Amino acid sequence: MMDTVAWPGGRNVRDLGGRALRIGGHTPFGRVFRSAAPEHLTDEGWTAAKAAGVRTVVDLRNAPAETRRTVDHPVIRPESLRGLTFVPAPTEDPEDADFLRLGGPHLDHPCSWIDNARLAPARIAAALRAIAQADGAVLVHCAGGRDRTGMVSAMLLHTAGATDEAIVEDYADGWRGAGTYAGHGWVYNPNRESWERHRHGPTEADELERQVADRVPALQEWIATFDSAAFLEPAEVLALRMRLKPVDA
């Protein structure tokens, strides 16, 4: 697994740099970071994020249910967030009946990505556009930093021309990183047809590897068939590619 970024309090924080590109070279470090919910960052963590160049934070979660601060989060000073732009960019519609029917049982699996993009193309485009147009480095996140963040990160790498192996590695690293933490989040219960808060502990290493192995075939099929650039205007695609333009080619 690629080294995590050590921002105090941060969970599953990693740099999207260092991923191999088809044309040679690797994606640059310090342009796009990905993480779990950043409410876990301390004052020192936000200072470290800003020192790394982060100026824009793109939030893929559904508000307000997922975005409230809780007693689990550290109290931070308002000045710690000064100079940052927070962009809400939820990738899914939690009230869309078709989405819940098709994707609800598989929200933590790449097999839901195609339906998500088909049913909510404007939301996908808005998330990618926010990253393309951002000033400075970007932190993109959801709750655990593995599902929605994994999807958007895969789209970014796909658009940038990363190799299939690099996209799979990034997804697997995000999944493993999320599994090391206890936490909670919202899950959809298809039997009750309702959203429920779910608490979970850290996942054992063997179980994590089983989960990754179960998801990789669906991810590989997505890589082979999906057109990430189709959601954006040509200038926006270029902006994303420039953000992750190759180094050491």
Short mmCIF file of C-alpha atoms in Angstrom, two decimals:
data_model
loop_
_atom_site.label_atom_id
_atom_site.label_comp_id
_atom_site.label_asym_id
_atom_site.label_seq_id
_atom_site.Cartn_x
_atom_site.Cartn_y
_atom_site.Cartn_z
CA MET A 1 0.00 0.00 0.00
CA MET A 2 1.25 3.48 -0.87
CA ASP A 3 2.40 5.48 2.15
CA THR A 4 -0.34 7.43 3.88
CA VAL A 5 0.01 11.16 4.48
CA ALA A 6 0.60 11.95 8.15
CA TRP A 7 -1.69 14.90 8.86
CA PRO A 8 -2.52 14.84 12.60
CA GLY A 9 -5.94 13.32 13.13
CA GLY A 10 -6.36 12.49 9.45
CA ARG A 11 -7.82 9.16 8.42
CA ASN A 12 -6.96 7.31 5.24
CA VAL A 13 -5.18 10.38 3.85
CA ARG A 14 -3.14 9.65 0.74
CA ASP A 15 -1.63 11.48 -2.20
CA LEU A 16 -2.89 10.55 -5.65
CA GLY A 17 0.65 11.04 -6.92
CA GLY A 18 3.03 8.25 -7.88
CA ARG A 19 0.56 6.27 -10.00
CA ALA A 20 1.89 4.91 -13.29
CA LEU A 21 0.61 6.42 -16.55
CA ARG A 22 0.22 4.63 -19.88
CA ILE A 23 2.46 7.11 -21.68
CA GLY A 24 5.19 6.70 -19.09
CA GLY A 25 6.00 8.53 -15.92
CA HIS A 26 3.73 8.94 -12.92
CA THR A 27 1.07 11.27 -11.61
CA PRO A 28 2.59 14.18 -9.66
CA PHE A 29 2.55 14.42 -5.89
CA GLY A 30 0.94 17.35 -4.10
CA ARG A 31 -1.90 17.99 -6.59
CA VAL A 32 -4.78 15.79 -5.37
CA PHE A 33 -5.16 14.19 -1.95
CA ARG A 34 -7.90 11.75 -0.91
CA SER A 35 -9.15 10.91 2.56
CA ALA A 36 -11.92 9.88 4.90
CA ALA A 37 -14.07 12.56 6.56
CA PRO A 38 -11.72 15.47 7.36
CA GLU A 39 -13.60 16.36 10.55
CA HIS A 40 -11.11 14.07 12.28
CA LEU A 41 -8.25 16.44 11.46
CA THR A 42 -6.94 18.46 14.37
CA ASP A 43 -5.79 22.08 14.17
CA GLU A 44 -2.32 20.74 13.49
CA GLY A 45 -3.76 18.46 10.82
CA TRP A 46 -5.36 21.34 8.95
CA THR A 47 -2.13 23.29 9.26
CA ALA A 48 -0.29 20.37 7.69
CA ALA A 49 -2.87 20.08 4.90
CA LYS A 50 -2.52 23.75 4.05
CA ALA A 51 1.27 23.48 4.21
CA ALA A 52 0.96 20.69 1.62
CA GLY A 53 -0.81 23.16 -0.66
CA VAL A 54 -4.47 22.22 -0.05
CA ARG A 55 -6.77 25.13 -0.78
CA THR A 56 -9.93 23.31 -1.90
CA VAL A 57 -11.83 20.53 -0.13
CA VAL A 58 -14.36 18.62 -2.25
CA ASP A 59 -16.94 16.79 -0.13
CA LEU A 60 -18.67 13.84 -1.84
CA ARG A 61 -21.03 13.10 1.07
CA ASN A 62 -24.75 13.74 1.32
CA ALA A 63 -25.65 16.73 3.47
CA PRO A 64 -26.74 17.23 6.15
CA ALA A 65 -26.94 13.67 7.48
CA GLU A 66 -23.30 12.79 6.85
CA THR A 67 -21.65 16.16 7.31
CA ARG A 68 -22.49 17.12 10.89
CA ARG A 69 -19.67 17.29 13.41
CA THR A 70 -20.05 14.85 16.30
CA VAL A 71 -18.50 14.27 19.71
CA ASP A 72 -16.03 11.94 17.99
CA HIS A 73 -14.48 14.90 16.18
CA PRO A 74 -11.89 17.24 17.71
CA VAL A 75 -12.82 20.84 18.40
CA ILE A 76 -10.84 23.08 16.09
CA ARG A 77 -10.21 26.81 15.91
CA PRO A 78 -11.99 28.74 13.13
CA GLU A 79 -8.67 30.10 11.90
CA SER A 80 -7.52 26.56 11.12
CA LEU A 81 -9.95 26.56 8.19
CA ARG A 82 -9.09 30.05 7.01
CA GLY A 83 -7.95 30.13 3.38
CA LEU A 84 -9.82 26.95 2.45
CA THR A 85 -12.75 26.62 0.06
CA PHE A 86 -15.19 23.81 0.85
CA VAL A 87 -17.20 22.52 -2.11
CA PRO A 88 -20.20 20.20 -1.54
CA ALA A 89 -20.31 17.72 -4.42
CA PRO A 90 -22.43 14.67 -3.50
CA THR A 91 -22.14 11.95 -6.11
CA GLU A 92 -25.42 10.20 -5.42
CA ASP A 93 -29.07 11.08 -4.81
CA PRO A 94 -30.07 9.25 -1.62
CA GLU A 95 -33.76 9.73 -2.44
CA ASP A 96 -33.69 8.46 -6.03
CA ALA A 97 -35.79 5.29 -6.16
CA ASP A 98 -33.95 3.82 -9.16
CA PHE A 99 -30.58 4.46 -7.57
CA LEU A 100 -31.65 2.83 -4.32
CA ARG A 101 -33.10 -0.16 -6.13
CA LEU A 102 -30.06 -0.74 -8.32
CA GLY A 103 -27.20 0.59 -6.25
CA GLY A 104 -28.52 0.54 -2.70
CA PRO A 105 -27.40 -3.02 -1.95
CA HIS A 106 -23.96 -2.36 -3.50
CA LEU A 107 -22.94 1.12 -2.34
CA ASP A 108 -19.56 -0.19 -1.22
CA HIS A 109 -18.78 -1.99 -4.47
CA PRO A 110 -17.58 -0.85 -7.93
CA CYS A 111 -20.45 -2.80 -9.50
CA SER A 112 -22.65 0.18 -8.52
CA TRP A 113 -20.53 2.82 -10.26
CA ILE A 114 -22.01 2.55 -13.74
CA ASP A 115 -25.58 2.90 -12.43
CA ASN A 116 -24.50 5.79 -10.19
CA ALA A 117 -23.01 7.65 -13.16
CA ARG A 118 -25.95 6.86 -15.45
CA LEU A 119 -28.55 8.04 -12.94
CA ALA A 120 -26.65 11.07 -11.61
CA PRO A 121 -24.40 12.34 -14.42
CA ALA A 122 -24.74 15.97 -13.35
CA ARG A 123 -23.52 15.11 -9.85
CA ILE A 124 -20.54 13.19 -11.21
CA ALA A 125 -19.71 16.06 -13.53
CA ALA A 126 -19.95 18.60 -10.69
CA ALA A 127 -17.52 16.63 -8.54
CA LEU A 128 -14.98 16.28 -11.35
CA ARG A 129 -15.45 19.93 -12.35
CA ALA A 130 -14.79 21.10 -8.80
CA ILE A 131 -11.46 19.29 -8.84
CA ALA A 132 -10.57 20.51 -12.33
CA GLN A 133 -11.31 24.16 -11.51
CA ALA A 134 -9.86 24.28 -7.99
CA ASP A 135 -7.10 26.60 -6.95
CA GLY A 136 -4.11 24.94 -5.35
CA ALA A 137 -4.09 21.31 -4.28
CA VAL A 138 -7.38 19.50 -3.71
CA LEU A 139 -8.52 17.22 -0.90
CA VAL A 140 -11.39 15.00 -2.08
CA HIS A 141 -13.21 12.87 0.47
CA CYS A 142 -16.34 11.02 1.49
CA ALA A 143 -16.94 9.36 4.87
CA GLY A 144 -14.45 6.50 4.88
CA GLY A 145 -12.40 7.46 1.83
CA ARG A 146 -12.94 4.19 0.00
CA ASP A 147 -16.26 4.07 -1.91
CA ARG A 148 -17.27 7.43 -3.37
CA THR A 149 -13.72 8.70 -3.02
CA GLY A 150 -12.51 5.50 -4.63
CA MET A 151 -14.88 6.04 -7.55
CA VAL A 152 -13.95 9.67 -8.13
CA SER A 153 -10.24 8.92 -7.73
CA ALA A 154 -10.58 6.12 -10.29
CA MET A 155 -12.28 8.59 -12.66
CA LEU A 156 -9.46 11.09 -12.17
CA LEU A 157 -6.78 8.50 -12.83
CA HIS A 158 -8.76 7.08 -15.76
CA THR A 159 -9.04 10.55 -17.32
CA ALA A 160 -5.34 11.21 -16.72
CA GLY A 161 -4.40 8.00 -18.54
CA ALA A 162 -3.26 5.89 -15.62
CA THR A 163 -2.60 2.21 -16.23
CA ASP A 164 -5.22 -0.35 -15.28
CA GLU A 165 -2.89 -1.64 -12.57
CA ALA A 166 -2.43 1.85 -11.11
CA ILE A 167 -6.19 2.41 -10.86
CA VAL A 168 -6.68 -0.95 -9.16
CA GLU A 169 -3.80 -0.28 -6.77
CA ASP A 170 -5.18 3.10 -5.78
CA TYR A 171 -8.63 1.66 -5.15
CA ALA A 172 -7.23 -1.22 -3.11
CA ASP A 173 -5.07 1.12 -1.04
CA GLY A 174 -8.09 3.28 -0.23
CA TRP A 175 -10.13 0.25 0.76
CA ARG A 176 -7.39 -1.11 3.01
CA GLY A 177 -6.81 2.32 4.53
CA ALA A 178 -10.48 2.71 5.44
CA GLY A 179 -10.52 -0.73 7.02
CA THR A 180 -7.90 0.17 9.60
CA TYR A 181 -10.27 2.54 11.42
CA ALA A 182 -13.34 2.10 13.56
CA GLY A 183 -16.10 4.48 12.66
CA HIS A 184 -19.67 4.93 11.52
CA GLY A 185 -21.55 5.92 8.43
CA TRP A 186 -24.89 5.74 6.67
CA VAL A 187 -25.85 2.55 4.89
CA TYR A 188 -28.99 1.70 2.94
CA ASN A 189 -31.08 -1.21 4.23
CA PRO A 190 -32.95 -2.57 1.17
CA ASN A 191 -35.21 -4.73 3.33
CA ARG A 192 -36.48 -1.75 5.31
CA GLU A 193 -35.98 0.66 2.39
CA SER A 194 -34.33 3.14 4.71
CA TRP A 195 -30.97 4.71 5.52
CA GLU A 196 -29.45 3.63 8.82
CA ARG A 197 -26.43 4.70 10.82
CA HIS A 198 -23.92 1.87 11.02
CA ARG A 199 -21.01 1.59 13.44
CA HIS A 200 -18.12 -0.70 12.66
CA GLY A 201 -14.73 -1.62 14.04
CA PRO A 202 -11.43 -2.08 12.23
CA THR A 203 -11.42 -4.95 9.72
CA GLU A 204 -9.03 -7.87 10.04
CA ALA A 205 -6.30 -8.00 7.39
CA ASP A 206 -7.46 -11.32 5.91
CA GLU A 207 -11.02 -10.04 5.58
CA LEU A 208 -9.78 -6.84 3.94
CA GLU A 209 -7.93 -8.86 1.31
CA ARG A 210 -11.04 -10.96 0.68
CA GLN A 211 -13.09 -7.80 0.19
CA VAL A 212 -10.53 -6.31 -2.19
CA ALA A 213 -10.36 -9.54 -4.22
CA ASP A 214 -14.16 -9.59 -4.48
CA ARG A 215 -14.24 -6.06 -5.89
CA VAL A 216 -11.31 -6.07 -8.30
CA PRO A 217 -13.09 -7.92 -11.17
CA ALA A 218 -15.92 -5.36 -11.19
CA LEU A 219 -13.38 -2.54 -11.09
CA GLN A 220 -11.45 -4.04 -14.02
CA GLU A 221 -14.67 -4.30 -16.04
CA TRP A 222 -15.43 -0.66 -15.21
CA ILE A 223 -11.95 0.39 -16.39
CA ALA A 224 -12.41 -1.43 -19.68
CA THR A 225 -15.84 0.01 -20.50
CA PHE A 226 -16.25 3.40 -18.80
CA ASP A 227 -15.57 6.81 -20.38
CA SER A 228 -14.69 9.16 -17.53
CA ALA A 229 -14.11 12.10 -19.87
CA ALA A 230 -17.66 11.96 -21.23
CA PHE A 231 -19.02 13.95 -18.28
CA LEU A 232 -17.00 17.10 -18.92
CA GLU A 233 -16.35 19.70 -21.58
CA PRO A 234 -13.05 19.30 -23.47
CA ALA A 235 -11.49 22.22 -21.58
CA GLU A 236 -12.42 20.63 -18.26
CA VAL A 237 -10.95 17.29 -19.32
CA LEU A 238 -7.75 19.10 -20.24
CA ALA A 239 -7.71 20.83 -16.84
CA LEU A 240 -7.99 17.48 -15.06
CA ARG A 241 -5.23 16.00 -17.19
CA MET A 242 -3.02 19.00 -16.52
CA ARG A 243 -3.61 18.62 -12.78
CA LEU A 244 -2.32 15.07 -13.02
CA LYS A 245 0.12 15.54 -15.91
CA PRO A 246 2.98 13.06 -15.92
CA VAL A 247 6.31 13.54 -14.21
CA ASP A 248 9.50 11.58 -14.90
CA ALA A 249 8.22 10.64 -18.34
#
